[in-house]
Short mmCIF file of C-alpha atoms and ligand atoms in Angstrom, two decimals:
data_model
loop_
_atom_site.label_atom_id
_atom_site.label_comp_id
_atom_site.label_asym_id
_atom_site.label_seq_id
_atom_site.Cartn_x
_atom_site.Cartn_y
_atom_site.Cartn_z
CA MET A 1 -24.79 -3.66 6.27
CA LYS A 2 -23.37 -0.13 6.31
CA ALA A 3 -20.87 0.69 3.58
CA VAL A 4 -19.13 3.72 2.07
CA VAL A 5 -20.19 3.92 -1.56
CA VAL A 6 -19.54 5.93 -4.71
CA GLU A 7 -22.49 6.06 -7.11
CA LYS A 8 -20.84 8.23 -9.78
CA PHE A 9 -17.17 9.07 -10.40
CA GLY A 10 -16.17 12.47 -9.04
CA GLU A 11 -18.99 12.57 -6.50
CA SER A 12 -18.69 12.56 -2.74
CA VAL A 13 -18.89 9.25 -0.87
CA GLN A 14 -22.01 8.29 1.09
CA VAL A 15 -22.64 5.81 3.89
CA LYS A 16 -25.49 3.57 2.67
CA ASP A 17 -27.09 0.20 3.41
CA GLN A 18 -25.78 -2.51 1.08
CA PRO A 19 -26.54 -6.25 0.78
CA LEU A 20 -24.45 -8.56 2.93
CA PRO A 21 -21.72 -10.17 0.73
CA GLU A 22 -22.32 -13.92 1.04
CA PRO A 23 -19.16 -16.03 0.65
CA LYS A 24 -18.95 -17.87 -2.70
CA ASP A 25 -16.86 -21.04 -3.19
CA HIS A 26 -13.36 -20.63 -1.73
CA GLU A 27 -14.38 -17.32 -0.10
CA VAL A 28 -14.31 -16.26 3.52
CA GLN A 29 -16.70 -13.67 4.94
CA ILE A 30 -15.00 -11.20 7.30
CA HIS A 31 -16.76 -9.00 9.86
CA ILE A 32 -14.52 -5.97 9.46
CA ALA A 33 -13.20 -4.24 12.56
CA TYR A 34 -10.95 -1.76 10.71
CA SER A 35 -10.28 -0.89 7.06
CA GLY A 36 -7.08 0.64 5.74
CA VAL A 37 -7.23 3.80 3.61
CA ASN A 38 -4.93 4.10 0.59
CA PRO A 39 -4.40 6.75 -2.11
CA VAL A 40 -6.03 4.34 -4.61
CA ASP A 41 -9.36 4.86 -2.82
CA TRP A 42 -9.66 8.55 -3.73
CA LYS A 43 -8.29 7.79 -7.20
CA ILE A 44 -11.08 5.23 -7.74
CA GLN A 45 -13.60 7.74 -6.38
CA GLU A 46 -12.43 10.23 -9.03
CA GLY A 47 -12.58 7.64 -11.84
CA TYR A 48 -8.81 7.46 -12.46
CA PHE A 49 -8.99 3.65 -12.73
CA LYS A 50 -12.03 3.44 -15.01
CA GLU A 51 -9.98 2.66 -18.15
CA ARG A 52 -7.67 0.23 -16.32
CA MET A 53 -10.12 -1.96 -14.41
CA PRO A 54 -13.78 -2.89 -14.91
CA HIS A 55 -16.17 -1.50 -12.30
CA GLU A 56 -19.84 -1.69 -11.27
CA PHE A 57 -21.79 0.99 -9.40
CA PRO A 58 -22.42 1.40 -6.57
CA ILE A 59 -18.75 0.87 -5.75
CA ILE A 60 -17.88 0.12 -2.13
CA LEU A 61 -14.45 1.70 -1.67
CA GLY A 62 -11.52 0.17 0.23
CA TRP A 63 -9.11 -2.70 -0.37
CA ASP A 64 -7.67 -3.40 3.12
CA ALA A 65 -9.46 -5.19 5.95
CA ALA A 66 -8.83 -6.60 9.40
CA GLY A 67 -11.55 -8.47 11.26
CA VAL A 68 -13.06 -11.79 12.30
CA VAL A 69 -14.20 -14.67 10.06
CA THR A 70 -18.00 -15.07 10.25
CA GLN A 71 -18.68 -17.63 7.46
CA THR A 72 -16.74 -19.79 5.05
CA GLY A 73 -17.83 -20.81 1.54
CA TYR A 74 -17.51 -24.27 -0.01
CA GLY A 75 -13.89 -25.39 -0.44
CA VAL A 76 -12.32 -23.13 2.20
CA HIS A 77 -9.59 -25.14 3.94
CA HIS A 78 -7.37 -22.80 5.89
CA PHE A 79 -9.74 -20.53 7.86
CA LYS A 80 -12.68 -21.06 10.18
CA LYS A 81 -15.35 -19.00 11.90
CA GLY A 82 -13.83 -16.90 14.69
CA ASP A 83 -10.34 -16.57 13.16
CA GLU A 84 -8.83 -13.07 13.42
CA VAL A 85 -7.56 -12.22 9.94
CA TYR A 86 -6.38 -9.42 7.67
CA ALA A 87 -6.23 -9.12 3.90
CA TYR A 88 -5.64 -7.03 0.80
CA CYS A 89 -8.99 -7.58 -0.92
CA ARG A 90 -8.60 -6.29 -4.51
CA GLU A 91 -10.90 -8.14 -6.94
CA PRO A 92 -10.73 -8.10 -10.78
CA VAL A 93 -13.88 -5.93 -10.85
CA ILE A 94 -14.03 -2.79 -8.69
CA LYS A 95 -17.30 -3.31 -6.84
CA LYS A 96 -17.19 -4.75 -3.32
CA GLY A 97 -14.71 -3.05 -1.02
CA THR A 98 -13.75 -2.98 2.63
CA PHE A 99 -15.18 0.37 3.80
CA ALA A 100 -18.06 -1.79 4.99
CA GLU A 101 -19.14 -3.99 7.87
CA TYR A 102 -18.51 -7.19 5.90
CA VAL A 103 -16.52 -8.37 2.90
CA SER A 104 -16.16 -11.82 1.29
CA VAL A 105 -12.85 -12.66 -0.39
CA ASN A 106 -10.89 -15.65 -1.63
CA GLU A 107 -9.11 -17.42 1.21
CA ASN A 108 -5.81 -17.12 -0.68
CA PHE A 109 -5.87 -13.35 0.02
CA LEU A 110 -5.94 -13.83 3.82
CA ALA A 111 -3.50 -14.34 6.64
CA LEU A 112 -4.09 -14.67 10.37
CA LYS A 113 -3.70 -11.29 12.06
CA PRO A 114 -0.37 -11.07 13.94
CA LYS A 115 -1.16 -11.76 17.60
CA ASN A 116 0.87 -8.85 18.96
CA ILE A 117 -0.92 -6.01 17.11
CA SER A 118 -4.40 -4.45 17.18
CA PHE A 119 -7.01 -4.66 14.42
CA ALA A 120 -6.34 -0.99 13.66
CA GLU A 121 -2.63 -1.70 13.14
CA ALA A 122 -3.41 -4.84 11.13
CA ALA A 123 -5.67 -2.91 8.73
CA SER A 124 -2.78 -0.57 7.93
CA ILE A 125 -0.58 -3.37 6.63
CA PRO A 126 -1.78 -5.51 3.69
CA LEU A 127 -1.83 -3.26 0.60
CA ALA A 128 1.13 -1.07 1.57
CA GLY A 129 3.18 -3.92 3.06
CA LEU A 130 2.67 -6.17 0.03
CA THR A 131 3.48 -3.28 -2.33
CA ALA A 132 6.82 -2.75 -0.61
CA TRP A 133 7.50 -6.51 -0.57
CA GLN A 134 6.64 -7.14 -4.22
CA SER A 135 8.53 -4.02 -5.41
CA LEU A 136 11.75 -4.49 -3.43
CA PHE A 137 11.96 -8.28 -3.27
CA ASP A 138 10.03 -9.69 -6.28
CA TYR A 139 10.84 -6.98 -8.84
CA ALA A 140 14.06 -5.27 -7.71
CA LYS A 141 15.52 -8.40 -6.03
CA LEU A 142 17.15 -6.22 -3.39
CA GLN A 143 20.19 -7.89 -1.79
CA LYS A 144 22.12 -7.54 1.45
CA GLY A 145 24.65 -4.71 1.31
CA GLN A 146 23.03 -2.95 -1.66
CA THR A 147 22.12 0.74 -1.62
CA VAL A 148 18.46 1.66 -2.06
CA LEU A 149 16.76 5.04 -2.41
CA ILE A 150 13.15 4.99 -1.22
CA HIS A 151 11.16 8.05 -2.25
CA ALA A 152 8.40 9.11 0.19
CA GLY A 153 9.75 7.07 3.09
CA ALA A 154 7.24 8.59 5.54
CA GLY A 155 4.17 7.44 3.57
CA GLY A 156 2.23 4.20 3.80
CA VAL A 157 4.35 2.18 1.39
CA GLY A 158 7.57 3.93 2.43
CA SER A 159 7.03 2.99 6.09
CA PHE A 160 7.19 -0.69 5.12
CA ALA A 161 9.81 -0.30 2.39
CA ILE A 162 12.36 1.25 4.77
CA GLN A 163 11.90 -1.52 7.32
CA LEU A 164 11.89 -4.38 4.80
CA ALA A 165 15.00 -3.04 3.09
CA LYS A 166 16.79 -2.86 6.47
CA ILE A 167 15.65 -6.40 7.34
CA LYS A 168 17.22 -7.50 4.03
CA GLY A 169 20.48 -5.79 5.08
CA ALA A 170 20.42 -2.93 2.56
CA ILE A 171 21.70 0.62 3.12
CA VAL A 172 18.63 2.83 3.03
CA TYR A 173 18.39 6.41 1.79
CA THR A 174 15.03 8.15 1.74
CA THR A 175 13.29 11.41 0.88
CA ALA A 176 10.86 13.08 3.30
CA SER A 177 10.01 16.52 4.69
CA VAL A 178 12.28 17.49 7.56
CA ASN A 179 9.46 17.10 10.10
CA ASN A 180 9.26 13.42 9.10
CA HIS A 181 12.99 12.76 9.53
CA PRO A 182 12.71 11.49 13.12
CA TYR A 183 9.97 9.10 11.92
CA VAL A 184 11.92 7.67 8.97
CA LYS A 185 15.08 7.36 11.10
CA LYS A 186 13.09 5.42 13.70
CA LEU A 187 11.92 3.09 10.91
CA GLY A 188 15.59 2.45 10.19
CA ALA A 189 16.58 4.81 7.36
CA ASP A 190 20.34 5.40 7.32
CA PHE A 191 20.01 8.79 5.62
CA ALA A 192 17.05 11.13 5.04
CA LEU A 193 16.99 14.03 2.58
CA ASP A 194 14.48 16.88 2.75
CA TYR A 195 13.28 17.09 -0.85
CA HIS A 196 11.87 20.60 -0.23
CA GLN A 197 15.27 22.03 0.74
CA GLU A 198 17.62 20.29 -1.67
CA ASP A 199 17.62 19.07 -5.25
CA PHE A 200 17.66 15.33 -4.57
CA VAL A 201 19.54 14.43 -7.77
CA ARG A 202 22.38 16.84 -7.03
CA ALA A 203 22.52 15.88 -3.34
CA PHE A 204 22.58 12.12 -3.96
CA LYS A 205 25.05 12.39 -6.86
CA MET A 206 27.46 14.02 -4.42
CA LYS A 207 26.91 11.30 -1.85
CA LEU A 208 26.93 8.30 -4.23
CA PRO A 209 28.61 9.28 -7.53
CA ASP A 210 28.11 5.75 -8.96
CA GLY A 211 24.42 5.76 -8.10
CA PHE A 212 22.08 3.39 -6.24
CA ASP A 213 21.61 -0.31 -6.82
CA VAL A 214 17.85 0.20 -6.49
CA VAL A 215 15.59 3.26 -6.62
CA PHE A 216 12.01 2.75 -5.40
CA ASP A 217 9.70 5.46 -6.71
CA CYS A 218 6.59 6.02 -4.57
CA VAL A 219 5.98 9.57 -5.88
CA GLY A 220 5.84 9.57 -9.71
CA GLY A 221 5.97 12.60 -12.03
CA GLU A 222 9.21 14.61 -12.00
CA THR A 223 10.57 12.56 -9.09
CA PHE A 224 10.22 9.40 -11.16
CA ARG A 225 11.81 10.89 -14.31
CA LYS A 226 14.72 12.55 -12.50
CA SER A 227 15.47 9.35 -10.57
CA PHE A 228 16.86 7.50 -13.61
CA ALA A 229 19.98 9.65 -13.30
CA LEU A 230 20.57 8.09 -9.86
CA VAL A 231 20.53 4.41 -10.83
CA LYS A 232 23.87 2.63 -10.92
CA LYS A 233 24.91 0.90 -14.16
CA GLY A 234 23.19 -2.49 -14.00
CA GLY A 235 20.85 -1.22 -11.28
CA CYS A 236 17.11 -1.07 -11.17
CA LEU A 237 14.31 1.46 -10.82
CA VAL A 238 10.94 0.22 -9.65
CA SER A 239 7.94 2.54 -9.70
CA ILE A 240 4.48 2.07 -8.22
CA CYS A 241 3.31 5.35 -9.75
CA ASN A 242 4.36 5.39 -13.41
CA PHE A 243 2.79 2.80 -15.71
CA ASN A 244 5.38 3.52 -18.45
CA ALA A 245 8.37 2.79 -16.25
CA GLU A 246 9.59 -0.10 -18.40
CA SER A 247 9.80 1.77 -21.73
CA LEU A 248 11.41 4.82 -20.13
CA GLY A 249 14.03 2.60 -18.54
CA GLN A 250 15.08 1.32 -21.96
CA GLN A 251 15.91 4.90 -22.96
CA TYR A 252 18.18 5.23 -19.93
CA GLY A 253 19.70 1.76 -20.16
CA VAL A 254 18.29 0.82 -16.77
CA ARG A 255 16.11 -2.16 -15.80
CA SER A 256 12.88 -0.54 -14.73
CA GLY A 257 9.24 -1.42 -14.34
CA HIS A 258 5.91 -0.69 -12.76
CA VAL A 259 4.53 -2.91 -10.01
CA PHE A 260 0.78 -3.15 -9.40
CA VAL A 261 0.40 -4.93 -6.09
CA SER A 262 -1.41 -8.29 -6.08
CA PRO A 263 -3.28 -9.91 -3.18
CA ASN A 264 -1.05 -12.61 -1.71
CA GLY A 265 -1.88 -14.49 1.49
CA ARG A 266 1.44 -16.37 1.45
CA GLN A 267 3.50 -13.16 1.46
CA LEU A 268 1.15 -11.67 4.07
CA ARG A 269 1.96 -14.65 6.32
CA GLU A 270 5.67 -13.87 5.91
CA ILE A 271 4.92 -10.27 6.90
CA SER A 272 2.95 -11.56 9.93
CA ALA A 273 5.94 -13.63 11.01
CA LEU A 274 8.22 -10.56 10.84
CA ILE A 275 5.73 -8.60 12.93
CA GLU A 276 5.34 -11.33 15.52
CA SER A 277 9.13 -11.63 15.85
CA GLY A 278 9.33 -7.86 16.41
CA GLN A 279 11.49 -7.21 13.33
CA LEU A 280 8.74 -5.29 11.50
CA LYS A 281 6.56 -2.69 13.22
CA PRO A 282 3.20 -1.31 12.10
CA PRO A 283 3.45 2.27 10.78
CA HIS A 284 2.20 5.37 12.56
CA ILE A 285 -1.58 5.30 12.22
CA GLU A 286 -4.34 7.90 12.35
CA GLU A 287 -7.90 6.72 12.98
CA PHE A 288 -11.19 7.94 11.54
CA THR A 289 -14.62 6.30 11.87
CA LEU A 290 -16.50 4.79 8.93
CA ALA A 291 -18.93 7.74 9.15
CA HIS A 292 -15.94 10.06 8.58
CA ALA A 293 -14.62 8.25 5.50
CA LYS A 294 -15.05 11.46 3.48
CA GLN A 295 -12.61 13.29 5.77
CA ALA A 296 -10.19 10.36 5.70
CA LEU A 297 -10.22 10.42 1.88
CA GLU A 298 -9.62 14.19 1.87
CA LYS A 299 -6.67 13.69 4.21
CA ILE A 300 -4.99 10.91 2.19
CA ARG A 301 -5.51 13.00 -0.96
CA THR A 302 -3.15 15.68 0.37
CA GLY A 303 -0.27 13.23 -0.22
CA HIS A 304 1.31 14.11 3.12
CA THR A 305 0.09 11.40 5.48
CA GLN A 306 2.65 10.09 7.95
CA GLY A 307 2.29 6.29 7.89
CA LYS A 308 -1.30 5.17 7.36
CA ILE A 309 -4.91 6.18 7.88
CA VAL A 310 -7.42 3.56 9.06
CA LEU A 311 -11.22 3.54 9.47
CA LYS A 312 -12.84 2.10 12.57
CA VAL A 313 -15.77 0.10 11.22
CA THR A 314 -17.24 -1.82 14.17
N1 NAP B 401 1.13 0.40 -7.98
C1 NAP B 401 0.70 -0.01 -6.80
O1 NAP B 401 0.39 -1.17 -6.61
C2 NAP B 401 0.60 0.99 -5.67
C3 NAP B 401 0.43 0.51 -4.37
C4 NAP B 401 0.40 1.42 -3.33
C5 NAP B 401 0.52 2.79 -3.59
N2 NAP B 401 0.63 3.21 -4.87
C6 NAP B 401 0.80 4.65 -5.17
O2 NAP B 401 2.06 5.02 -4.64
C7 NAP B 401 2.00 6.32 -4.08
C8 NAP B 401 2.45 6.26 -2.62
O3 NAP B 401 1.52 5.49 -1.89
P1 NAP B 401 1.45 5.62 -0.31
O4 NAP B 401 0.36 4.77 0.17
O5 NAP B 401 2.80 5.49 0.28
O6 NAP B 401 0.99 7.17 -0.24
P2 NAP B 401 0.91 8.13 1.02
O7 NAP B 401 0.93 7.37 2.28
O8 NAP B 401 -0.22 9.06 0.76
O9 NAP B 401 2.29 8.95 0.88
C9 NAP B 401 2.39 10.11 1.63
C10 NAP B 401 3.85 10.47 1.79
O10 NAP B 401 4.39 10.93 0.55
C11 NAP B 401 5.43 11.85 0.87
N3 NAP B 401 5.68 12.71 -0.27
C12 NAP B 401 4.80 13.46 -0.96
N4 NAP B 401 5.43 14.08 -1.99
C13 NAP B 401 6.74 13.70 -1.94
C14 NAP B 401 7.89 13.99 -2.73
N5 NAP B 401 7.82 14.79 -3.79
N6 NAP B 401 9.05 13.40 -2.39
C15 NAP B 401 9.15 12.58 -1.33
N7 NAP B 401 8.10 12.28 -0.53
C16 NAP B 401 6.90 12.82 -0.85
C17 NAP B 401 4.89 12.60 2.05
O11 NAP B 401 5.98 12.98 2.85
P3 NAP B 401 6.12 14.45 3.42
O12 NAP B 401 4.83 14.75 4.14
O13 NAP B 401 7.30 14.34 4.27
O14 NAP B 401 6.25 15.34 2.22
C18 NAP B 401 4.01 11.57 2.79
O15 NAP B 401 4.62 11.05 3.95
C19 NAP B 401 0.57 6.81 -4.32
O16 NAP B 401 0.53 7.56 -5.51
C20 NAP B 401 -0.22 5.52 -4.48
O17 NAP B 401 -1.39 5.68 -5.26
C21 NAP B 401 0.69 2.35 -5.92
#
């Protein structure tokens, strides 16, 4: 099968022939129609995860897939050949990814693709949607009526975070370039701030002197550090970018932590239900082909994607 591989950290990706991944026990083999592209893919390519997770070369990049079940391994109970599915496919070892014609993953990672969306839209959902879900609901325990600041509302994770926070009944503030304000407003944001034009700490302190119940950091660096000043007493800061979020929070007297998204078929089914009922919409997507994975990775690396990038595989 064709796959996009990295043979050495820091080197360009190549499309190469790779062995077909046969499904092991409890695994489902998916013929991939579309893969989702995430910032983690270029970070893996550069070797930024080499101390955090084991890996084996050649690495097939990509953690998101949407496609059709072609085989099931021993002990698979919930999926059958021909099912249209999608999944966040991260394994403990970085090795077999989804920028490929086929992937085999544990059935617990999968959900049936929502019937009312395309494979391209489905591939844009699992990693980013689950990240927003696990950060806002599992970690921050966001409640109806609370105020939440979502940094980078126009990005992949932000596109889901804004919508999920609104579904929960929260009041949503977000940061985005002014050209992305119509997009984040359409997703449901109550207020958007252009972080290029205004100091976000000063601007939000004027708007909400007591601070936010929840701040969701999807940017890291200075944005992460400065955001502690905006958390209400007893509030929470959740970061998907800073691994030291917990210890820093102790210094500020704020509950804070880092979330590293986990595959979760059960939560993906809940996301599917929200999509099928029309409450949650897929983000804006831009398509590349598998052969143009290099360009897709260069684009996501800029850090200014609106919504998501997906790769058409078959
Ligand atoms: N820990 C985890 O499990 C996990 C999971 C998913 C993602 N992540 C990480 O979280 C980050 C976001 O992921 P993503 O998929 O949402 O990335 P993305 O789609 O590449 O995010 C792009 C968005 O970021 C916005 N942005 C860039 N700089 C900003 C700033 N200083 N303030 C506000 N917005 C800014 C851009 O908006 P403008 O163009 O309007 O500037 C753009 O829309 C990445 O670093 C990613 O690696 C971690």
